[in-house]
Each structure stands twice: as C-alpha cells, then as structure tokens.
Tab-separated table of C-alpha atoms and ligand atoms in Angstrom:
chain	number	residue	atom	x	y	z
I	1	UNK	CA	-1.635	31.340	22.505
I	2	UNK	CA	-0.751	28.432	19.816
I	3	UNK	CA	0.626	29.999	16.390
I	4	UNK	CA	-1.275	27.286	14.734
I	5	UNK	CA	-4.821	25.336	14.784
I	6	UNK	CA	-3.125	22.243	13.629
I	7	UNK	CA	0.450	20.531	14.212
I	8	UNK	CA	-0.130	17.849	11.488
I	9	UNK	CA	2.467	14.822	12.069
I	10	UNK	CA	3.432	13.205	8.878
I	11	UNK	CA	3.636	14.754	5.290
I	12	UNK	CA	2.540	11.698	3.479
I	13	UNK	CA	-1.083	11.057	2.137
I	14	UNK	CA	-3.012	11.469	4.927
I	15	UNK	CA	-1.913	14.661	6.356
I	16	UNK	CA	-1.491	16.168	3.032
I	17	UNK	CA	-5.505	15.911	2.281
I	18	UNK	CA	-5.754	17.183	6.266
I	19	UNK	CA	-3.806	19.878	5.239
I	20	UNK	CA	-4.829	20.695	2.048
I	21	UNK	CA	-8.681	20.604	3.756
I	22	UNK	CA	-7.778	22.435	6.636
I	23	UNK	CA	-6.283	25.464	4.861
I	24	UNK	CA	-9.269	25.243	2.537
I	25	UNK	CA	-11.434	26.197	6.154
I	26	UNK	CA	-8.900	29.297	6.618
I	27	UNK	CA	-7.345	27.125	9.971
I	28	UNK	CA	-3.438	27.307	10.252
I	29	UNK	CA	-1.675	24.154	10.152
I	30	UNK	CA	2.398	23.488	10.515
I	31	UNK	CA	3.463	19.935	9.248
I	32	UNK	CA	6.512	18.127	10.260
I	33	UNK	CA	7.889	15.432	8.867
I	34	UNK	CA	10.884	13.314	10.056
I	35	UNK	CA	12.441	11.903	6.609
I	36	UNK	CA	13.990	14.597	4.176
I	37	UNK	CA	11.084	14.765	2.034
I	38	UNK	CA	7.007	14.934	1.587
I	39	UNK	CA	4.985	12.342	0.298
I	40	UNK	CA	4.875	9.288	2.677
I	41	UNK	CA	5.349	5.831	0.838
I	42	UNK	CA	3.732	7.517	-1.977
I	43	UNK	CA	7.253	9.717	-3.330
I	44	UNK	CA	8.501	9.367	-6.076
I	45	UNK	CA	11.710	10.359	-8.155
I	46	UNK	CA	12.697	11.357	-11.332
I	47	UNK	CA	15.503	9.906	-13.349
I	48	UNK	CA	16.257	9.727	-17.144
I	49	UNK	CA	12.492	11.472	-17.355
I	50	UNK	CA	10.976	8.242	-15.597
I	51	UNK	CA	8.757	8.653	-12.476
I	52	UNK	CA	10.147	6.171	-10.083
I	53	UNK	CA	7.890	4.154	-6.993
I	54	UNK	CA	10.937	5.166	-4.137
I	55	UNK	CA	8.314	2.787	-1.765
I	56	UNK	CA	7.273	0.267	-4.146
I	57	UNK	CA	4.488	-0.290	-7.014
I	58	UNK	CA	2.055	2.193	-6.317
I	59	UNK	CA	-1.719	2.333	-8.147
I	60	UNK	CA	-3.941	4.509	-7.635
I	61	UNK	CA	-7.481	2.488	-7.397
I	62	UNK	CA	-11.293	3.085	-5.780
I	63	UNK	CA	-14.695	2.751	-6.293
I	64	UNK	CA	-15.643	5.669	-4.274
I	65	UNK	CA	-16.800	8.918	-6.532
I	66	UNK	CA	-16.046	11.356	-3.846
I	67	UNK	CA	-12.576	10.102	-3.924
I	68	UNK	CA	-11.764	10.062	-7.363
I	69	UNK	CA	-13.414	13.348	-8.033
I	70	UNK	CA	-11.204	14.723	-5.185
I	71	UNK	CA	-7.809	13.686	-6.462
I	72	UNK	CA	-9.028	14.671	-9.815
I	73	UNK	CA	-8.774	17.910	-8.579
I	74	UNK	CA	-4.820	18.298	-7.902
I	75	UNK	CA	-3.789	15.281	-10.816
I	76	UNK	CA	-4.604	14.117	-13.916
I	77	UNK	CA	-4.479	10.404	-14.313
I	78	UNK	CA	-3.246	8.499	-16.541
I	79	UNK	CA	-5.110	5.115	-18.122
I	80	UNK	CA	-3.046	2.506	-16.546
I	81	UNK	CA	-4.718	-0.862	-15.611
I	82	UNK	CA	-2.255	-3.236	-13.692
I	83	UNK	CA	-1.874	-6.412	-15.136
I	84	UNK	CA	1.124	-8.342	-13.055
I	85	UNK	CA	2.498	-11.139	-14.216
I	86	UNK	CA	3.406	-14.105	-11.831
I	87	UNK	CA	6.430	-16.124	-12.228
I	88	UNK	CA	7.219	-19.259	-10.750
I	89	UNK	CA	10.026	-20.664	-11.268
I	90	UNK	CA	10.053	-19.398	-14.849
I	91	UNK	CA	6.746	-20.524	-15.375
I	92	UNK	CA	4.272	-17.641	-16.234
I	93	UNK	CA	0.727	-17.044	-15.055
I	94	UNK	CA	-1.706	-13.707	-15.426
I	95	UNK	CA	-2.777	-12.353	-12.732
I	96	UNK	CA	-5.071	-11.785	-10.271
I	97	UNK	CA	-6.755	-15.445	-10.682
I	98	UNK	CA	-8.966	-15.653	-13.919
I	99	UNK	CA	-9.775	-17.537	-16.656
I	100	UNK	CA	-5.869	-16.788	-18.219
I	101	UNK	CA	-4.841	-17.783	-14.892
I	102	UNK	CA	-6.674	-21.535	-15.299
I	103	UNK	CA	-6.530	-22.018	-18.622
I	104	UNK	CA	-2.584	-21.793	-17.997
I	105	UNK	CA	-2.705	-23.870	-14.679
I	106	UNK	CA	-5.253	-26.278	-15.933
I	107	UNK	CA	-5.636	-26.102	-20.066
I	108	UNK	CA	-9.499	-25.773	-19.300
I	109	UNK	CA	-11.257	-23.199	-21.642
I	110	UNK	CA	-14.303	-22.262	-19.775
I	111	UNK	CA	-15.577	-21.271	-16.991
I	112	UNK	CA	-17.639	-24.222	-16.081
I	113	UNK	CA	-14.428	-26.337	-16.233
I	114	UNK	CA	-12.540	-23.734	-13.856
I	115	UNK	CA	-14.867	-23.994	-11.614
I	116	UNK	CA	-15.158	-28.110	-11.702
I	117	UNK	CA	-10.885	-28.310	-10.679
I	118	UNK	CA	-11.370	-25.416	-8.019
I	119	UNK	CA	-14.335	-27.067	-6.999
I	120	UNK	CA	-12.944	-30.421	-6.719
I	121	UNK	CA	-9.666	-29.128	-4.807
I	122	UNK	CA	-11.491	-27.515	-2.650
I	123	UNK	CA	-13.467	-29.992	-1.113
I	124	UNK	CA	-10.964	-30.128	1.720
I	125	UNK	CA	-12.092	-26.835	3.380
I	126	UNK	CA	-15.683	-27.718	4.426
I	127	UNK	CA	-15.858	-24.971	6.904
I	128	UNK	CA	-15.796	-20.919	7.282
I	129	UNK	CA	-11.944	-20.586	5.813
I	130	UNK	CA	-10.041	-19.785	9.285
I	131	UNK	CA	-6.671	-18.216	8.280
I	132	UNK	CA	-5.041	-17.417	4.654
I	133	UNK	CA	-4.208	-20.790	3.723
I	134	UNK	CA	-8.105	-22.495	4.455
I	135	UNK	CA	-9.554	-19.054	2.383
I	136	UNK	CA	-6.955	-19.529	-0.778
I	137	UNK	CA	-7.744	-23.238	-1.064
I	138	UNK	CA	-11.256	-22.351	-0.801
I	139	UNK	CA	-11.176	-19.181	-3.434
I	140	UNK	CA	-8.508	-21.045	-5.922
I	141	UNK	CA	-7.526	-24.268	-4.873
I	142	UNK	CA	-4.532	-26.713	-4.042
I	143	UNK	CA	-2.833	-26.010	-7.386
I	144	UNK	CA	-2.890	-22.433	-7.347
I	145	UNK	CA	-2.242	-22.211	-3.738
I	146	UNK	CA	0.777	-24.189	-3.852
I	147	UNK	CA	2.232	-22.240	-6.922
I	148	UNK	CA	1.103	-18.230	-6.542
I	149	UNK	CA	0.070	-17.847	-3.167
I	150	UNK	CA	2.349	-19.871	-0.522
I	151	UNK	CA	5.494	-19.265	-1.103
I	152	UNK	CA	5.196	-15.671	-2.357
I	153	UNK	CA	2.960	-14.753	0.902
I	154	UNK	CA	5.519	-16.963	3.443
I	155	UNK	CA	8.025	-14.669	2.237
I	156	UNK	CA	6.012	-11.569	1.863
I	157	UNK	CA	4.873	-11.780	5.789
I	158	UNK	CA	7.411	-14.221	7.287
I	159	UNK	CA	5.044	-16.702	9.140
I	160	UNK	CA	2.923	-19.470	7.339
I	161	UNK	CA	-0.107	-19.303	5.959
I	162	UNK	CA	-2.174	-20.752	8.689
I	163	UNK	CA	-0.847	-17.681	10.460
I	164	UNK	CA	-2.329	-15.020	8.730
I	165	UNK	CA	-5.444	-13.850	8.804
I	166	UNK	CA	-7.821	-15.032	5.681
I	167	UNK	CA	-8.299	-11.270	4.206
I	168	UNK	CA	-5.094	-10.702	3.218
I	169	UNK	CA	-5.970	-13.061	0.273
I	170	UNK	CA	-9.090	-11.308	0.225
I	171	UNK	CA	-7.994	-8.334	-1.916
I	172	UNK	CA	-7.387	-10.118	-4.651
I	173	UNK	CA	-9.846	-10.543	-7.128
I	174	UNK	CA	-10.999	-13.984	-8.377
I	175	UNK	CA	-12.959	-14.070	-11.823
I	176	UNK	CA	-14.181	-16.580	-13.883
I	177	UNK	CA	-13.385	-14.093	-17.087
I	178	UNK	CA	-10.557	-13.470	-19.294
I	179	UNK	CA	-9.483	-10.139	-17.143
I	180	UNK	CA	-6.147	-9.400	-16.230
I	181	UNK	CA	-7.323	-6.467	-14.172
I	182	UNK	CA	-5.727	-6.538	-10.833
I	183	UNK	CA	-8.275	-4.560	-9.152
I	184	UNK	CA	-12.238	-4.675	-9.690
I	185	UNK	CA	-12.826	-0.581	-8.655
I	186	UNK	CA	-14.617	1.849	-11.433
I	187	UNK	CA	-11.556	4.129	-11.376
I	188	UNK	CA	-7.698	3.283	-11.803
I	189	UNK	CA	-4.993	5.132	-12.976
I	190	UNK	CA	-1.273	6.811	-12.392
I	191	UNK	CA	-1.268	10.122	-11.955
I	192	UNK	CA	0.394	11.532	-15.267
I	193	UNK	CA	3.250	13.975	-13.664
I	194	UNK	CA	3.579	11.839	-10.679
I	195	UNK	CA	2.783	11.521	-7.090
I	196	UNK	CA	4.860	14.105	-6.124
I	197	UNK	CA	3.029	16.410	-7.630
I	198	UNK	CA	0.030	15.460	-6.334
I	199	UNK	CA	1.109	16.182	-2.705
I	200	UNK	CA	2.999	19.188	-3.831
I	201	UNK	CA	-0.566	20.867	-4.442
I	202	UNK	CA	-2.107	19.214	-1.565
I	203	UNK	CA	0.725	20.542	0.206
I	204	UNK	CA	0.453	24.125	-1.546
I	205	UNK	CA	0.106	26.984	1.136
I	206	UNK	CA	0.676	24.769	4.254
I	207	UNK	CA	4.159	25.259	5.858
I	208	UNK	CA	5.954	22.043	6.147
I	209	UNK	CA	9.123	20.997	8.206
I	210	UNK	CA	11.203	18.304	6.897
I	211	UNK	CA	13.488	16.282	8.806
I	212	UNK	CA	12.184	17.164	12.106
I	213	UNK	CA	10.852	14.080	14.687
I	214	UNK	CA	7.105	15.110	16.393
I	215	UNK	CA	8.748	12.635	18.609
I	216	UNK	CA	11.921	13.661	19.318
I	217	UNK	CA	10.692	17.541	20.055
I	218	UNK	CA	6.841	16.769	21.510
I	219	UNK	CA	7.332	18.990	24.395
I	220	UNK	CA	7.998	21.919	22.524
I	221	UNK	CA	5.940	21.274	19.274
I	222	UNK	CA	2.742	19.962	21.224
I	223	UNK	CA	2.751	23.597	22.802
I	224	UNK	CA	3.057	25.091	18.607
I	225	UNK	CA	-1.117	24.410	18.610
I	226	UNK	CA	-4.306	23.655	19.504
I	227	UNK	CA	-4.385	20.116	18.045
I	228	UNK	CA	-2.477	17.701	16.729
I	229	UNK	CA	-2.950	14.949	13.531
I	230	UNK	CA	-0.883	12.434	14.200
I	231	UNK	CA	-0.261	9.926	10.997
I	232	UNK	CA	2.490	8.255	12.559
I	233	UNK	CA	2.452	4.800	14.517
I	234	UNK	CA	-0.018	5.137	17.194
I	235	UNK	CA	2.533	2.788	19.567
I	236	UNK	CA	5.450	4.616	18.903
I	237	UNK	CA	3.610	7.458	20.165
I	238	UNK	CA	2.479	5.969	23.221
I	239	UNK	CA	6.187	5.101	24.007
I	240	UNK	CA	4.791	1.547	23.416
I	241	UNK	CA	3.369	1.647	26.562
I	242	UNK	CA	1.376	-1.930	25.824
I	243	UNK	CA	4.221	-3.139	23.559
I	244	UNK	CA	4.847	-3.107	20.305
I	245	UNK	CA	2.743	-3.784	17.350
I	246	UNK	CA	4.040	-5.831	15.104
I	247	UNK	CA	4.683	-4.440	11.227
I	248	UNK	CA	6.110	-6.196	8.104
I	249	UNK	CA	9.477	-4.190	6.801
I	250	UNK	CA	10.821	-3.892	3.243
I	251	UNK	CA	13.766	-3.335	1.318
I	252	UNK	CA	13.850	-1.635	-1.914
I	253	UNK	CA	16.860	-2.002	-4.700
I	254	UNK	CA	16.607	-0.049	-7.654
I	255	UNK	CA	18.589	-0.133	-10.367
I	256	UNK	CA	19.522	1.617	-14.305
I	257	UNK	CA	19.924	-0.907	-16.445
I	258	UNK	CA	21.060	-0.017	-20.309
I	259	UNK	CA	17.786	-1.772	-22.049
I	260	UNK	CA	14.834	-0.515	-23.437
I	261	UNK	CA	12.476	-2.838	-22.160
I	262	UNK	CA	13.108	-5.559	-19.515
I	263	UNK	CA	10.705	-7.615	-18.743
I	264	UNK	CA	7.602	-5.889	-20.633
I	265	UNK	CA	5.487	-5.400	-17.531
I	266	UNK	CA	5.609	-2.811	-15.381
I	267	UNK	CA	4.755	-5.270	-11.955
I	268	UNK	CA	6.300	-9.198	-12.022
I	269	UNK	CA	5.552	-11.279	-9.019
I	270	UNK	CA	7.752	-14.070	-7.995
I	271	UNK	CA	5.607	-16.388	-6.247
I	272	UNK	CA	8.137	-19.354	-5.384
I	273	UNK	CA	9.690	-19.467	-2.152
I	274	UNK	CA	13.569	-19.489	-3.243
I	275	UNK	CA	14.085	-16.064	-5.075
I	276	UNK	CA	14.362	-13.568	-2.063
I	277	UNK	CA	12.002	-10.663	-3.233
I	278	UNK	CA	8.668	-10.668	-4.218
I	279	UNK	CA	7.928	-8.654	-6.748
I	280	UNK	CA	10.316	-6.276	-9.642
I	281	UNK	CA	8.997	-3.594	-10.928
I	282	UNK	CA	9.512	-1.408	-14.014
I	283	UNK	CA	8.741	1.721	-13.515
I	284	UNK	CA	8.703	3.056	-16.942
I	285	UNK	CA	5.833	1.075	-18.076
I	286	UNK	CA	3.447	3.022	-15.561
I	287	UNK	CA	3.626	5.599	-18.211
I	288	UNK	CA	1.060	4.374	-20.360
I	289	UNK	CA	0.455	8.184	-21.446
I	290	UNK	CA	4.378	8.550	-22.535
I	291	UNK	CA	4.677	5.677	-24.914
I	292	UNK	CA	7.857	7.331	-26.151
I	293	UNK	CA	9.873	6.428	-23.221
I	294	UNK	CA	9.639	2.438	-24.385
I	295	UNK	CA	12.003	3.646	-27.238
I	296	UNK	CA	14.198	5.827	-24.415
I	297	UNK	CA	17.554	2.984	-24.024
I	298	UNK	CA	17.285	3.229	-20.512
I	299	UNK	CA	15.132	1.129	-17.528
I	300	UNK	CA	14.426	1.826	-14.587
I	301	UNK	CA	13.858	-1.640	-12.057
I	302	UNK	CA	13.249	-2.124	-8.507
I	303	UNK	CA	13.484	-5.488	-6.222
I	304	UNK	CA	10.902	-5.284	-3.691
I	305	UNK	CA	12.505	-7.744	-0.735
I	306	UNK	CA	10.498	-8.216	2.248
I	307	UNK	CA	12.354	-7.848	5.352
I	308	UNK	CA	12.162	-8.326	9.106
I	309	UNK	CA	10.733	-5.320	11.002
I	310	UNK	CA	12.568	-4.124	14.125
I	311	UNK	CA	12.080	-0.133	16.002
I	312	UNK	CA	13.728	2.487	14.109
I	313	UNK	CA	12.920	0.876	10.468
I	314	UNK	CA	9.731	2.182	8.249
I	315	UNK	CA	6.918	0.668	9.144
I	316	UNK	CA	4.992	-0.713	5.861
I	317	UNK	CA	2.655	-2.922	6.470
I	318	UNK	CA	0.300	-3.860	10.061
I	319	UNK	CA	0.396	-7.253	10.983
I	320	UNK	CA	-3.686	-6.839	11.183
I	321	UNK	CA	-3.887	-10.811	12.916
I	322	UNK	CA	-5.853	-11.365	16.275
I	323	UNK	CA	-3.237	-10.856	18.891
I	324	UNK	CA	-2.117	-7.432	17.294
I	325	UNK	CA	-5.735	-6.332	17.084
I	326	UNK	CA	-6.008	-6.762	20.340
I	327	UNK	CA	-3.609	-4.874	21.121
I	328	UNK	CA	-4.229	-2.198	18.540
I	329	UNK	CA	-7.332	-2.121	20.323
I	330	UNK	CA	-6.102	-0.732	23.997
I	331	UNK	CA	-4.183	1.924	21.991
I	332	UNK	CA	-6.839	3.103	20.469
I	333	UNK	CA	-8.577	3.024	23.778
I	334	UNK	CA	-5.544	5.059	25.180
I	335	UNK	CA	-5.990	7.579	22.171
I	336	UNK	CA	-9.697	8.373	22.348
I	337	UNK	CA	-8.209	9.647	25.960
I	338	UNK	CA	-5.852	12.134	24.195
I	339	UNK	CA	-8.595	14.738	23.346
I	340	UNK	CA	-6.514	17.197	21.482
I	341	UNK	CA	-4.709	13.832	19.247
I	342	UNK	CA	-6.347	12.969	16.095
I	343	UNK	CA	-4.802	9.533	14.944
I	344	UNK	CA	-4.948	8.685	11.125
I	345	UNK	CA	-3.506	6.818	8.351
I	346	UNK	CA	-2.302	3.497	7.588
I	347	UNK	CA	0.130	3.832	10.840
I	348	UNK	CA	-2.440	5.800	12.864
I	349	UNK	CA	-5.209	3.104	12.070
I	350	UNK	CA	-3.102	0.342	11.931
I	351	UNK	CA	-5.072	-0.610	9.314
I	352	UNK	CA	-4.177	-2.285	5.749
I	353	UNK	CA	-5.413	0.872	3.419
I	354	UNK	CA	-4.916	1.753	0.035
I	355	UNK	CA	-4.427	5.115	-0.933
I	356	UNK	CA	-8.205	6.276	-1.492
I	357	UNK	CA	-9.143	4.760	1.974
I	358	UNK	CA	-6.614	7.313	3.406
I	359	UNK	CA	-8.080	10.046	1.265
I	360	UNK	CA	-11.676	8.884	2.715
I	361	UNK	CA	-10.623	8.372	6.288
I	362	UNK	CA	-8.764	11.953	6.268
I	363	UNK	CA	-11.699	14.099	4.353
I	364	UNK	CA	-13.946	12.163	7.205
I	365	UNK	CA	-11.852	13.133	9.557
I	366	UNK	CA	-11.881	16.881	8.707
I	367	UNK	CA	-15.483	17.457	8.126
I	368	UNK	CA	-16.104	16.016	11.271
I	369	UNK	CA	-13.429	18.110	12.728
I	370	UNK	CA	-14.132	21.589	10.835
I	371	UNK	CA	-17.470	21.849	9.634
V	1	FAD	P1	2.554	7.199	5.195
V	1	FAD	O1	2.703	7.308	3.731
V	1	FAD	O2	3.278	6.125	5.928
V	1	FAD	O3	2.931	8.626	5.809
V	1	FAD	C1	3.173	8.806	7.188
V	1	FAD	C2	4.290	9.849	7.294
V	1	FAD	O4	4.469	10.189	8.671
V	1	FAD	C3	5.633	9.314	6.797
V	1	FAD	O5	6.171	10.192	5.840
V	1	FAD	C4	6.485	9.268	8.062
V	1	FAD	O6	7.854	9.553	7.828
V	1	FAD	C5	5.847	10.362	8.909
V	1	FAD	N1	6.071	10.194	10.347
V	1	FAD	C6	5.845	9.079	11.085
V	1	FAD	N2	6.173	9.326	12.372
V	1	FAD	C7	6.613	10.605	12.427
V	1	FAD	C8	7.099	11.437	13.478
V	1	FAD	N3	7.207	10.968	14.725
V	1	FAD	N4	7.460	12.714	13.210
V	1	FAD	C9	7.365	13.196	11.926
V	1	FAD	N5	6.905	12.449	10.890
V	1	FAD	C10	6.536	11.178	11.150
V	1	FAD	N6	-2.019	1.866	-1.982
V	1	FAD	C11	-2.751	1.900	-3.130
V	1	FAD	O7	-3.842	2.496	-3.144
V	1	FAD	N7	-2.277	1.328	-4.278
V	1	FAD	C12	-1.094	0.668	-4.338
V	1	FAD	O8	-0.716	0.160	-5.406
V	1	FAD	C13	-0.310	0.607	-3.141
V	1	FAD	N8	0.879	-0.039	-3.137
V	1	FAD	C14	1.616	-0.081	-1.995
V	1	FAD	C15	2.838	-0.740	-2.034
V	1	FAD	C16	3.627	-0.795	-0.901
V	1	FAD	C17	4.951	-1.520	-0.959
V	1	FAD	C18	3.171	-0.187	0.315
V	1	FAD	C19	4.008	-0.257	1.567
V	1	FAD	C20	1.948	0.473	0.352
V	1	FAD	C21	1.156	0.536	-0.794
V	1	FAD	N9	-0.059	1.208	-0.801
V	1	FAD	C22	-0.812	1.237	-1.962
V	1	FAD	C23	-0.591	1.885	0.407
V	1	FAD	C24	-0.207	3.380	0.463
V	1	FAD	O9	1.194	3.495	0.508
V	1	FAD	C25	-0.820	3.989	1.732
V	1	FAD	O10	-2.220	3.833	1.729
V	1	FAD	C26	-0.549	5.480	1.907
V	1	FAD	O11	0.707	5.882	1.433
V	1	FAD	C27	-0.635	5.793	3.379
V	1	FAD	O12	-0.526	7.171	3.628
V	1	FAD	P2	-0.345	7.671	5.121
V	1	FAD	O13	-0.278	9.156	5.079
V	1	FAD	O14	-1.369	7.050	6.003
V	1	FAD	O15	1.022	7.025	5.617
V	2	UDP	N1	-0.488	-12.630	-2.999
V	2	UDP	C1	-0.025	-13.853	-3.412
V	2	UDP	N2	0.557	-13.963	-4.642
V	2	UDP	C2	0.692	-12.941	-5.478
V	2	UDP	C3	0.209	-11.682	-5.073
V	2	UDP	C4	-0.368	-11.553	-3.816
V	2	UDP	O1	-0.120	-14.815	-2.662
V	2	UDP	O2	1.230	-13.109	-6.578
V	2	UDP	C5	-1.094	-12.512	-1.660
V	2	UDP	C6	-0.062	-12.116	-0.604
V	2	UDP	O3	-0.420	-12.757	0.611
V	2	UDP	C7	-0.243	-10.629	-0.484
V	2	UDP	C8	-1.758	-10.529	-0.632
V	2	UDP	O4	-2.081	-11.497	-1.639
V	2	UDP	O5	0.216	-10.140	0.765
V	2	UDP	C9	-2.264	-9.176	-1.072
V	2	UDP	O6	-1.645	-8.826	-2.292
V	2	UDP	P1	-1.495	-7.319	-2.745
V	2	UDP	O7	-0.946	-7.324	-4.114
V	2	UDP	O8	-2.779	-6.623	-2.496
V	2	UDP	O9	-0.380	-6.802	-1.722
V	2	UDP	P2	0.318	-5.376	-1.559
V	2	UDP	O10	0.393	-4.753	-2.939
V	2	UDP	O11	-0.530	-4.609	-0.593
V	2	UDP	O12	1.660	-5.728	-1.019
C-alpha cells in the first residue's frame, strides 16, 4: 500500500500549487526537493530587510483572472510596474520599445513618424520573419535591432540571431505610446512579503523533503505512492534516453554595496555585446510598497551573466528552436507511456513560461487529475 497519493518532484511553483490543490481534495502528497530549500527559481532571501531575486528579476504578470484571483489568495501584491532601462554603451533607452524608446533613438515625436523610420528599415524583411533577427527588424527595425536586441540576445542565448526562433522577441511588447510598461497583462505586481511566503502557504500542510534527489532514490521513492508529479527535466528523467535537450545556464553575483540608491531602477539591461551580463538588478526598488528602504544606506545588486549549460548545472531556460522541439517531442511521446508520471512546469514542459502559466498549467493539471 503507498503512504501517499502523490510523490510530487520539485518544490518550486508548480508543485507547490499541485500541492497546495491536492491537499485542498484531502489526497496525501510527500514533496522532495533536491536543493536545500523550497521555492524553485522563484526564492528569495532576506538581507538588511530587502527581499532579494536568489534566481534573477522576478515579476509577477497575467492576464488570466483565475490566476490572479488564485495567488491573491496566499499574497498580497504590491503595485510594481517594471520599467527597465536599457543601456548601451552608456547610452540610455526606455524600455520595452515605445514612443520613449524612438523619440530617444530617432528624435521623432509621434507616432506617425515612428512608424515612417521602422517602416522604412524594415523594408528588407518582405516575408513571414523566419528566426529572431528577420522578426526584430520587422517589429523595430535596423536601428533598434542593432543597439537593444543583438548583442544583448547573442549573449543572452549564445548563438546568433538567425538561430533563434522569432518568439523569443515576441514577448516583448512594441507600442506606439509613451508606456514604459514592460508587460501589456491587466494584473502585475510583487508580492509584498515576498515569494517565499507565497510558497510557504502553498506549501502549508504538505510534508516536504529538502535536499533529497527523486533521481538519485527513484526505486525506493516511486514505491512511496500511487503517482508521481514530476516538475523536473523530462530528459533527465528519461536518463536522456534520446539525448539531451539543450537549456541556456546562468550565473548570478550579488552584492551589498554601501549606497542608498544605485542606479534608480530596480531592472537595467545591458544590451551591447562587450559587458558580460545582461541585465543588474536592484532589488530594493521592487518594494514599491516600502518606500522607506530608499532612505535605508544599504543596496542590494545582482549581475545576471548568462552562461553555458552543461548536466549537473540548473537548468533556466529551454532552448524552444526546431531541432530541440523535435526532440522534446519523442519525450513527451515516451511520457504519455508512463501512466502513473505527470510531467509539469517550465522543465517538465520544456516550455518558456512565466510564472502564471505554471499556476494555469498546474491548477489544469489537478482538476483534470482530482475532480
Ligand atoms: P522550477 O522553479 O525550476 O522548479 C522545479 C524544482 O524542481 C526546482 O526547485 C528543482 O530543484 C526541482 N527538481 C528538479 N529535478 C529534481 C529532482 N530530480 N529531484 C528533486 N527535485 C528536483 N516568470 C515570470 O512570470 N516573471 C518573471 O519576471 C520571470 N523572470 C524570470 C527570470 C529568470 C532569470 C528565470 C530563469 C525565470 C523567470 N521567470 C519569470 C519564470 C519562472 O521562474 C518560472 O515560470 C517558474 O519559476 C517555474 O516554476 P516550476 O515549478 O515549473 O520550475
Ligand atoms: N531582449 C533584447 N533586449 C532587451 C531585452 C530582451 O533583445 O533589452 C530579447 C532577448 O532575446 C530576450 C527576449 O527579448 O531573451 C525576451 O526578453 P525577456 O525580458 O522576456 O527575457 P527573460 O526575462 O525571460 O529572460
């Protein structure tokens, strides 16, 4: 007899809402989770009172009701709208690309003359944009292209832009407004005693194993219940059977500096291809509801470097491009084969998803289960 209904691998996002919704139905669930804490890429810590992004930037961000009304329930969120500034080689630029964005580029003032340069530099793309580099020019551009988008995402996914697959550069918004919003969904905000918190109730009344490998002890744990959720990457679990997927790695370095206020933003891009990371954050100015810690003589920073990604590192990002699909694809063949395996998540799905598409996916994936 299994002691448990569900052996959910992975504390972050995903399994928490599993869990949380699977305890809600009365079923018994036992979570493991190989690094020393909960959370996923979504943990945070806490130093001189300032919530700090241990994975990078996170924003919470959807359009979908049922979503925000769900997280609603275990956080209160704050009213912070990201507004990253780009930097190129000391030059500055708004972002995502708007009417700040041109007027800066450009010096035009309306939107009929934005769209008269774009339109003009994009003449060269005459058919359906084929990979990131066709779709930017056609969105933006030569101008913009050259100084926001190619060398920060040559770095970012270390291949060219011809490479990649047009809807990476699809996320972004393009407006012909003066809108510094980075994202275009009703709902947007940082939840107000931090993300750890957030899983901590999601979490609340599920038992949870830290530091312990579904991998490294599958024999035993598989036997522990009836089925398992499995949020981790679906070819690591399949002993990469096919090969390996390919993923983007990062590096984080965070540092304390002695300042109040360094660079008055909490997200700065670096879009040219010479300075090695991407993006610096400033994690105290996510706290748009604690305006007292701008006066606090203490920052919190962290370089986001993209990195190489080889077995045994985290896994951040899917390298969603044809070849990988394809082979995502007999995976997830392989897995609809595992009957008792429920595969989920941004590793599970090998898919590109923000936080409320895991929410969706994972409250999907229980009804369909439980009710
Ligand atoms: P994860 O958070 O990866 O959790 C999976 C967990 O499973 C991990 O804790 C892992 O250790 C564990 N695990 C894996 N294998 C095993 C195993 N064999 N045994 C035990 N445990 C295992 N989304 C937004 O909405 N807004 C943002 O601003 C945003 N910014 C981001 C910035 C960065 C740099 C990155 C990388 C992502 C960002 N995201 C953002 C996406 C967000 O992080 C994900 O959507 C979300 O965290 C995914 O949750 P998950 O549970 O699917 O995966
Ligand atoms: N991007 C860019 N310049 C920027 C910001 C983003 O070219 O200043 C491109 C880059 O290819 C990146 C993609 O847009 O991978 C999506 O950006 P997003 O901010 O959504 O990336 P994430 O936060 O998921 O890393």
């Amino acid at each position: 007899m299994a002691d448990y209904d569900y052996l959910i691998v992975g504390a972050g996002l995903y399994g928490a809402v599993f869990a949380q919704e699977a305890n809600a139905r009365g079923r018994r669930c036992l979570v493991v989770e190989r690094r020393s804490r909960p959370g996923g890429n979504i943990a945070c810590e806490e130093r001189d009172a300032i919530s700090i992004h241990s994975y990078g930037a996170h924003i919470f961000h959807t359009s979908m009701p049922e979503v925000w009304h769900y997280v609603n329930r275990f956080a209160s969120f704050n009213h912070f709208i990201n507004s990253p500034v780009a930097n190129y080689r000391g030059e500055l630029y708004n972002l995502p690309f708007n009417m700040n964005t041109f007027h800066q580029i450009w010096g035009v003032v309306t939107p009929t003359e934005a769209a008269a340069r774009i339109g003009s530099q994009r003449q060269a793309i005459t058919n359906e944009p084929q990979n990131l580099e066709e779709q930017a020019i056609s969105l933006v551009g030569t101008d913009i292209y050259e100084k926001l988008i190619k060398g920060y995402t040559e770095k970012q996914w270390g291949r060219s832009c011809t490479e990649l697959p047009a809807f990476i550069i699809r996320r972004l918004p393009v407006r012909y407004t003066y809108d510094n919003n980075y994202f275009s969904d009703r709902w947007q905000g940082i939840p107000e005693e931090g993300y750890n918190r957030l899983i901590e109730k999601l979490l609340d009344g599920t038992e949870v194993r830290l530091g312990t490998d579904f991998l490294k002890d599958r024999a035993e744990l598989a036997t522990r219940a009836r089925k398992i959720v499995y949020t981790g990457a679906i070819d690591e679990y399949f002993d990469y059977r096919f090969g390996e997927l390919e993923y983007r790695g990062l590096r984080f370095e965070t540092e304390r500096l002695e300042e109040k206020n360094h660079q008055g933003v909490a997200v700065m891009n670096f879009t040219d291809r010479e300075t090695p990371y991407t993006r610096i954050i400033e994690h105290k100015h996510f706290a748009v509801h604690a305006p007292e810690l701008l006066d606090a003589p203490v920052t919190w920073i962290t370089r986001e470097y993209p990195d190489a990604w080889k077995r045994g590192n985290e896994a951040y990002y899917p390298v969603n491009d044809a070849r990988n699909q394809t082979l995502y694809e007999k995976y997830a063949d392989l897995a609809r084969t595992e009957s008792d395996v429920l595969f989920g998540g941004r590793l599970g799905a090998y898919r590109y998803y923000d936080m409320d598409k895991v929410i969706a996916e994972a409250l999907a994936t229980a009804r369909a289960e439980m009710d």
